[in-house]
PDB file of C-alpha atoms in Angstrom:
ATOM      1  CA  MET N  21       0.000   0.000   0.000  1.00 60.00           C
ATOM      2  CA  ASN N  22       1.347   3.426  -0.968  1.00 70.00           C
ATOM      3  CA  LYS N  23       1.426   6.161   1.613  1.00 79.00           C
ATOM      4  CA  GLY N  24       0.732   9.661   0.329  1.00 80.00           C
ATOM      5  CA  PHE N  25      -1.965  11.878  -1.093  1.00 82.00           C
ATOM      6  CA  THR N  26      -3.960  11.160  -4.209  1.00 89.00           C
ATOM      7  CA  LEU N  27      -4.351  13.731  -6.947  1.00 89.00           C
ATOM      8  CA  PHE N  28      -7.972  14.281  -5.925  1.00 90.00           C
ATOM      9  CA  GLU N  29      -7.040  14.994  -2.289  1.00 89.00           C
ATOM     10  CA  THR N  30      -4.354  17.410  -3.410  1.00 91.00           C
ATOM     11  CA  LEU N  31      -6.805  19.278  -5.675  1.00 92.00           C
ATOM     12  CA  VAL N  32      -9.404  19.532  -2.895  1.00 93.00           C
ATOM     13  CA  ALA N  33      -6.774  20.856  -0.488  1.00 93.00           C
ATOM     14  CA  LEU N  34      -5.610  23.447  -3.060  1.00 93.00           C
ATOM     15  CA  MET N  35      -9.217  24.508  -3.711  1.00 94.00           C
ATOM     16  CA  ILE N  36      -9.866  24.990   0.028  1.00 94.00           C
ATOM     17  CA  LEU N  37      -6.597  26.923   0.402  1.00 93.00           C
ATOM     18  CA  SER N  38      -7.297  29.183  -2.608  1.00 94.00           C
ATOM     19  CA  THR N  39     -10.861  29.894  -1.393  1.00 93.00           C
ATOM     20  CA  GLY N  40      -9.489  30.870   2.016  1.00 91.00           C
ATOM     21  CA  LEU N  41      -6.869  33.148   0.445  1.00 91.00           C
ATOM     22  CA  ILE N  42      -9.476  34.832  -1.786  1.00 91.00           C
ATOM     23  CA  LEU N  43     -11.766  35.468   1.191  1.00 90.00           C
ATOM     24  CA  LEU N  44      -8.851  36.820   3.214  1.00 89.00           C
ATOM     25  CA  GLN N  45      -7.833  39.152   0.362  1.00 89.00           C
ATOM     26  CA  GLN N  46     -11.413  40.452  -0.044  1.00 86.00           C
ATOM     27  CA  SER N  47     -11.716  41.027   3.679  1.00 86.00           C
ATOM     28  CA  TRP N  48      -8.426  42.935   3.759  1.00 86.00           C
ATOM     29  CA  SER N  49      -9.377  44.992   0.702  1.00 83.00           C
ATOM     30  CA  THR N  50     -12.757  45.921   2.226  1.00 84.00           C
ATOM     31  CA  SER N  51     -11.068  46.860   5.477  1.00 87.00           C
ATOM     32  CA  VAL N  52      -8.601  49.134   3.673  1.00 86.00           C
ATOM     33  CA  MET N  53     -11.421  50.818   1.714  1.00 87.00           C
ATOM     34  CA  ARG N  54     -13.452  51.408   4.876  1.00 89.00           C
ATOM     35  CA  GLN N  55     -10.435  52.805   6.674  1.00 91.00           C
ATOM     36  CA  SER N  56      -9.781  55.156   3.759  1.00 89.00           C
ATOM     37  CA  LYS N  57     -13.406  56.329   3.741  1.00 88.00           C
ATOM     38  CA  MET N  58     -13.354  56.850   7.510  1.00 92.00           C
ATOM     39  CA  GLN N  59     -10.217  58.956   7.164  1.00 92.00           C
ATOM     40  CA  ILE N  60     -11.965  61.103   4.532  1.00 91.00           C
ATOM     41  CA  LEU N  61     -15.082  61.483   6.697  1.00 92.00           C
ATOM     42  CA  ASN N  62     -12.935  62.383   9.695  1.00 94.00           C
ATOM     43  CA  GLU N  63     -11.141  65.049   7.662  1.00 94.00           C
ATOM     44  CA  MET N  64     -14.483  66.379   6.391  1.00 93.00           C
ATOM     45  CA  SER N  65     -15.780  66.617   9.953  1.00 94.00           C
ATOM     46  CA  SER N  66     -12.685  68.511  11.043  1.00 94.00           C
ATOM     47  CA  LEU N  67     -12.911  70.934   8.094  1.00 95.00           C
ATOM     48  CA  LEU N  68     -16.624  71.467   8.725  1.00 95.00           C
ATOM     49  CA  GLU N  69     -15.985  72.298  12.366  1.00 95.00           C
ATOM     50  CA  ARG N  70     -13.234  74.727  11.362  1.00 94.00           C
ATOM     51  CA  LYS N  71     -15.421  76.462   8.766  1.00 94.00           C
ATOM     52  CA  MET N  72     -18.341  76.745  11.211  1.00 94.00           C
ATOM     53  CA  LEU N  73     -16.026  78.444  13.735  1.00 95.00           C
ATOM     54  CA  ASP N  74     -14.742  80.778  10.991  1.00 94.00           C
ATOM     55  CA  LEU N  75     -18.338  81.565  10.081  1.00 93.00           C
ATOM     56  CA  GLU N  76     -19.239  82.372  13.671  1.00 92.00           C
ATOM     57  CA  ILE N  77     -16.186  84.602  14.120  1.00 93.00           C
ATOM     58  CA  GLU N  78     -16.777  86.436  10.840  1.00 93.00           C
ATOM     59  CA  TYR N  79     -20.511  87.171  11.189  1.00 90.00           C
ATOM     60  CA  SER N  80     -21.349  87.233  14.916  1.00 86.00           C
ATOM     61  CA  GLY N  81     -22.547  90.646  15.987  1.00 83.00           C
ATOM     62  CA  LYS N  82     -22.880  91.866  12.400  1.00 87.00           C
ATOM     63  CA  SER N  83     -25.966  92.646  10.396  1.00 87.00           C
ATOM     64  CA  LEU N  84     -27.734  89.631   8.898  1.00 89.00           C
ATOM     65  CA  ASP N  85     -27.551  91.369   5.528  1.00 88.00           C
ATOM     66  CA  SER N  86     -23.744  91.061   5.606  1.00 91.00           C
ATOM     67  CA  ILE N  87     -24.026  87.249   5.294  1.00 92.00           C
ATOM     68  CA  PRO N  88     -23.924  86.330   1.593  1.00 93.00           C
ATOM     69  CA  GLU N  89     -26.689  84.140   0.175  1.00 94.00           C
ATOM     70  CA  GLU N  90     -24.172  81.871  -1.572  1.00 95.00           C
ATOM     71  CA  LYS N  91     -20.424  81.486  -1.501  1.00 94.00           C
ATOM     72  CA  GLU N  92     -18.103  78.684  -2.650  1.00 94.00           C
ATOM     73  CA  GLU N  93     -14.355  78.201  -2.393  1.00 93.00           C
ATOM     74  CA  GLU N  94     -11.652  75.554  -2.514  1.00 92.00           C
ATOM     75  CA  PHE N  95      -9.504  74.799   0.519  1.00 89.00           C
ATOM     76  CA  GLY N  96      -6.379  75.222  -1.565  1.00 85.00           C
ATOM     77  CA  SER N  97      -3.172  73.224  -1.762  1.00 87.00           C
ATOM     78  CA  GLU N  98      -3.406  72.031   1.857  1.00 87.00           C
ATOM     79  CA  ASN N  99      -6.594  70.062   1.054  1.00 88.00           C
ATOM     80  CA  PRO N 100      -6.861  69.864  -2.739  1.00 89.00           C
ATOM     81  CA  ASN N 101      -9.815  67.433  -2.930  1.00 90.00           C
ATOM     82  CA  TYR N 102     -12.009  69.468  -0.587  1.00 94.00           C
ATOM     83  CA  SER N 103     -14.155  72.533  -1.168  1.00 94.00           C
ATOM     84  CA  TRP N 104     -16.859  74.317   0.806  1.00 95.00           C
ATOM     85  CA  LYS N 105     -20.154  75.960   0.014  1.00 96.00           C
ATOM     86  CA  LEU N 106     -22.184  78.419   2.094  1.00 96.00           C
ATOM     87  CA  GLU N 107     -25.913  78.927   1.553  1.00 96.00           C
ATOM     88  CA  SER N 108     -28.025  81.307   3.605  1.00 94.00           C
ATOM     89  CA  LYS N 109     -31.669  82.292   3.640  1.00 93.00           C
ATOM     90  CA  LYS N 110     -34.058  84.194   5.832  1.00 89.00           C
ATOM     91  CA  MET N 111     -36.205  82.009   8.036  1.00 85.00           C
ATOM     92  CA  GLU N 112     -39.783  81.473   6.950  1.00 83.00           C
ATOM     93  CA  PHE N 113     -42.189  81.022   9.838  1.00 79.00           C
ATOM     94  CA  PRO N 114     -45.665  79.570   9.346  1.00 79.00           C
ATOM     95  CA  ASP N 115     -48.788  81.725   9.479  1.00 76.00           C
ATOM     96  CA  ILE N 116     -50.044  80.898  12.967  1.00 70.00           C
ATOM     97  CA  GLY N 117     -52.859  83.431  12.643  1.00 68.00           C
ATOM     98  CA  ALA N 118     -54.541  81.363   9.931  1.00 67.00           C
ATOM     99  CA  LEU N 119     -54.311  78.293  12.161  1.00 67.00           C
ATOM    100  CA  MET N 120     -55.765  80.202  15.112  1.00 67.00           C
ATOM    101  CA  THR N 121     -58.652  81.432  12.968  1.00 66.00           C
ATOM    102  CA  ALA N 122     -59.415  77.905  11.768  1.00 59.00           C
ATOM    103  CA  GLN N 123     -59.322  76.388  15.266  1.00 60.00           C
ATOM    104  CA  SER N 124     -61.218  79.063  17.185  1.00 59.00           C
ATOM    105  CA  GLY N 125     -63.782  79.837  14.519  1.00 55.00           C
ATOM    106  CA  GLY N 126     -62.401  83.339  14.178  1.00 55.00           C
ATOM    107  CA  ALA N 127     -59.864  85.250  16.186  1.00 56.00           C
ATOM    108  CA  ALA N 128     -59.808  88.895  17.140  1.00 68.00           C
ATOM    109  CA  GLN N 129     -58.376  91.024  14.357  1.00 73.00           C
ATOM    110  CA  GLU N 130     -55.910  92.666  16.757  1.00 75.00           C
ATOM    111  CA  VAL N 131     -54.477  89.297  17.811  1.00 75.00           C
ATOM    112  CA  LEU N 132     -54.107  88.230  14.176  1.00 78.00           C
ATOM    113  CA  SER N 133     -52.395  91.505  13.354  1.00 79.00           C
ATOM    114  CA  ILE N 134     -49.947  91.110  16.251  1.00 79.00           C
ATOM    115  CA  MET N 135     -49.229  87.491  15.272  1.00 79.00           C
ATOM    116  CA  ASN N 136     -48.506  88.518  11.659  1.00 81.00           C
ATOM    117  CA  GLN N 137     -46.243  91.373  12.751  1.00 83.00           C
ATOM    118  CA  PHE N 138     -44.416  89.069  15.150  1.00 82.00           C
ATOM    119  CA  ARG N 139     -43.961  86.460  12.395  1.00 83.00           C
ATOM    120  CA  ASP N 140     -42.625  89.136  10.024  1.00 84.00           C
ATOM    121  CA  HIS N 141     -40.247  90.398  12.717  1.00 84.00           C
ATOM    122  CA  LEU N 142     -38.903  86.887  13.366  1.00 84.00           C
ATOM    123  CA  SER N 143     -38.431  86.317   9.633  1.00 84.00           C
ATOM    124  CA  LYS N 144     -36.325  89.473   9.426  1.00 86.00           C
ATOM    125  CA  SER N 145     -34.384  88.701  12.631  1.00 88.00           C
ATOM    126  CA  VAL N 146     -33.299  85.097  11.971  1.00 90.00           C
ATOM    127  CA  LYS N 147     -31.084  83.820   9.176  1.00 93.00           C
ATOM    128  CA  GLU N 148     -30.330  80.164   8.480  1.00 93.00           C
ATOM    129  CA  VAL N 149     -26.786  79.490   7.262  1.00 95.00           C
ATOM    130  CA  LYS N 150     -25.830  76.064   5.909  1.00 96.00           C
ATOM    131  CA  MET N 151     -22.156  75.163   5.478  1.00 96.00           C
ATOM    132  CA  THR N 152     -21.318  72.145   3.290  1.00 96.00           C
ATOM    133  CA  ILE N 153     -17.935  70.462   2.899  1.00 95.00           C
ATOM    134  CA  ILE N 154     -17.487  68.568  -0.373  1.00 94.00           C
ATOM    135  CA  TYR N 155     -14.937  65.834  -1.050  1.00 93.00           C
ATOM    136  CA  LYS N 156     -14.383  65.452  -4.777  1.00 90.00           C
ATOM    137  CA  VAL N 157     -14.074  61.812  -5.765  1.00 84.00           C
ATOM    138  CA  SER N 158     -11.031  61.708  -8.026  1.00 73.00           C
ATOM    139  CA  ASN N 159     -12.199  58.892 -10.317  1.00 65.00           C
ATOM    140  CA  SER N 160     -15.477  59.969 -11.903  1.00 57.00           C
ATOM    141  CA  LYS N 161     -15.485  56.986 -14.296  1.00 64.00           C
ATOM    142  CA  THR N 162     -16.659  54.688 -11.514  1.00 61.00           C
ATOM    143  CA  GLY N 163     -19.893  56.659 -11.145  1.00 66.00           C
ATOM    144  CA  LYS N 164     -19.233  57.488  -7.499  1.00 76.00           C
ATOM    145  CA  LYS N 165     -20.734  60.723  -6.234  1.00 84.00           C
ATOM    146  CA  ASN N 166     -18.878  63.364  -4.269  1.00 88.00           C
ATOM    147  CA  LEU N 167     -19.121  63.045  -0.492  1.00 90.00           C
ATOM    148  CA  GLU N 168     -20.788  65.906   1.382  1.00 92.00           C
ATOM    149  CA  ALA N 169     -21.135  66.851   5.029  1.00 94.00           C
ATOM    150  CA  SER N 170     -23.074  69.869   6.211  1.00 95.00           C
ATOM    151  CA  ALA N 171     -24.110  71.748   9.314  1.00 95.00           C
ATOM    152  CA  THR N 172     -26.611  74.549   9.845  1.00 94.00           C
ATOM    153  CA  ARG N 173     -26.363  77.546  12.154  1.00 93.00           C
ATOM    154  CA  TYR N 174     -28.960  80.179  12.867  1.00 92.00           C
ATOM    155  CA  PHE N 175     -27.862  83.784  13.261  1.00 92.00           C
ATOM    156  CA  ILE N 176     -30.211  86.019  15.241  1.00 88.00           C
ATOM    157  CA  ASP N 177     -30.225  89.803  15.186  1.00 86.00           C
ATOM    158  CA  TYR N 178     -31.289  90.661  18.734  1.00 81.00           C
ATOM    159  CA  ASP N 179     -31.050  94.396  18.061  1.00 78.00           C
ATOM    160  CA  LYS N 180     -33.674  94.491  15.305  1.00 72.00           C
ATOM    161  CA  GLU N 181     -36.535  96.667  16.504  1.00 71.00           C
ATOM    162  CA  VAL N 182     -40.083  95.386  16.478  1.00 65.00           C
ATOM    163  CA  SER N 183     -42.181  97.853  14.554  1.00 66.00           C
ATOM    164  CA  GLY N 184     -45.935  98.318  14.605  1.00 58.00           C
ATOM    165  CA  LEU N 185     -46.683  96.379  17.772  1.00 51.00           C
ATOM    166  CA  PRO N 186     -48.789  98.024  20.450  1.00 54.00           C
ATOM    167  CA  THR N 187     -46.752  99.498  23.274  1.00 54.00           C
ATOM    168  CA  GLY N 188     -49.198  98.661  26.026  1.00 54.00           C
ATOM    169  CA  GLU N 189     -49.962 102.329  26.726  1.00 54.00           C
ATOM    170  CA  ALA N 190     -53.569 103.189  27.492  1.00 47.00           C
ATOM    171  CA  PRO N 191     -55.376 105.149  24.754  1.00 48.00           C
ATOM    172  CA  GLN N 192     -56.183 108.781  25.603  1.00 50.00           C
TER     173      GLN N 192
END
């Protein structure tokens, strides 16, 4: 009787070994891709935090009109694949007076007038500013989209005067 492996046993062993190596390679490749993506997301988070601080320093205490509606720039040579975009808009508040009228079967005209003036004042006093960091995917042939991360901050002008509201003084 011969001692040793048959050709069939050798082929089965090679097939099991090659399957294990392929699975190991795929697992390693996926791990490297995830680590790379996490590094990009971490960098985006850091850049977003930095730009939000810059935004706060630049526009705090200034008129809401000084905040541009749109602005885009690159980060430059230090971060060549990253850019940022700022979008701002005045806040739109819902018409609570119409809701009050519908629920109560009619509200006093003075209350509706005050509610509308208050809503208009809030709309003029609050500005929503959205900052977006964009990572440009270098290989556009793969069909991958750019990665984006954004944060929103609300600037409030506390010094804006409320006009047209009753002062609470008794009529003479």
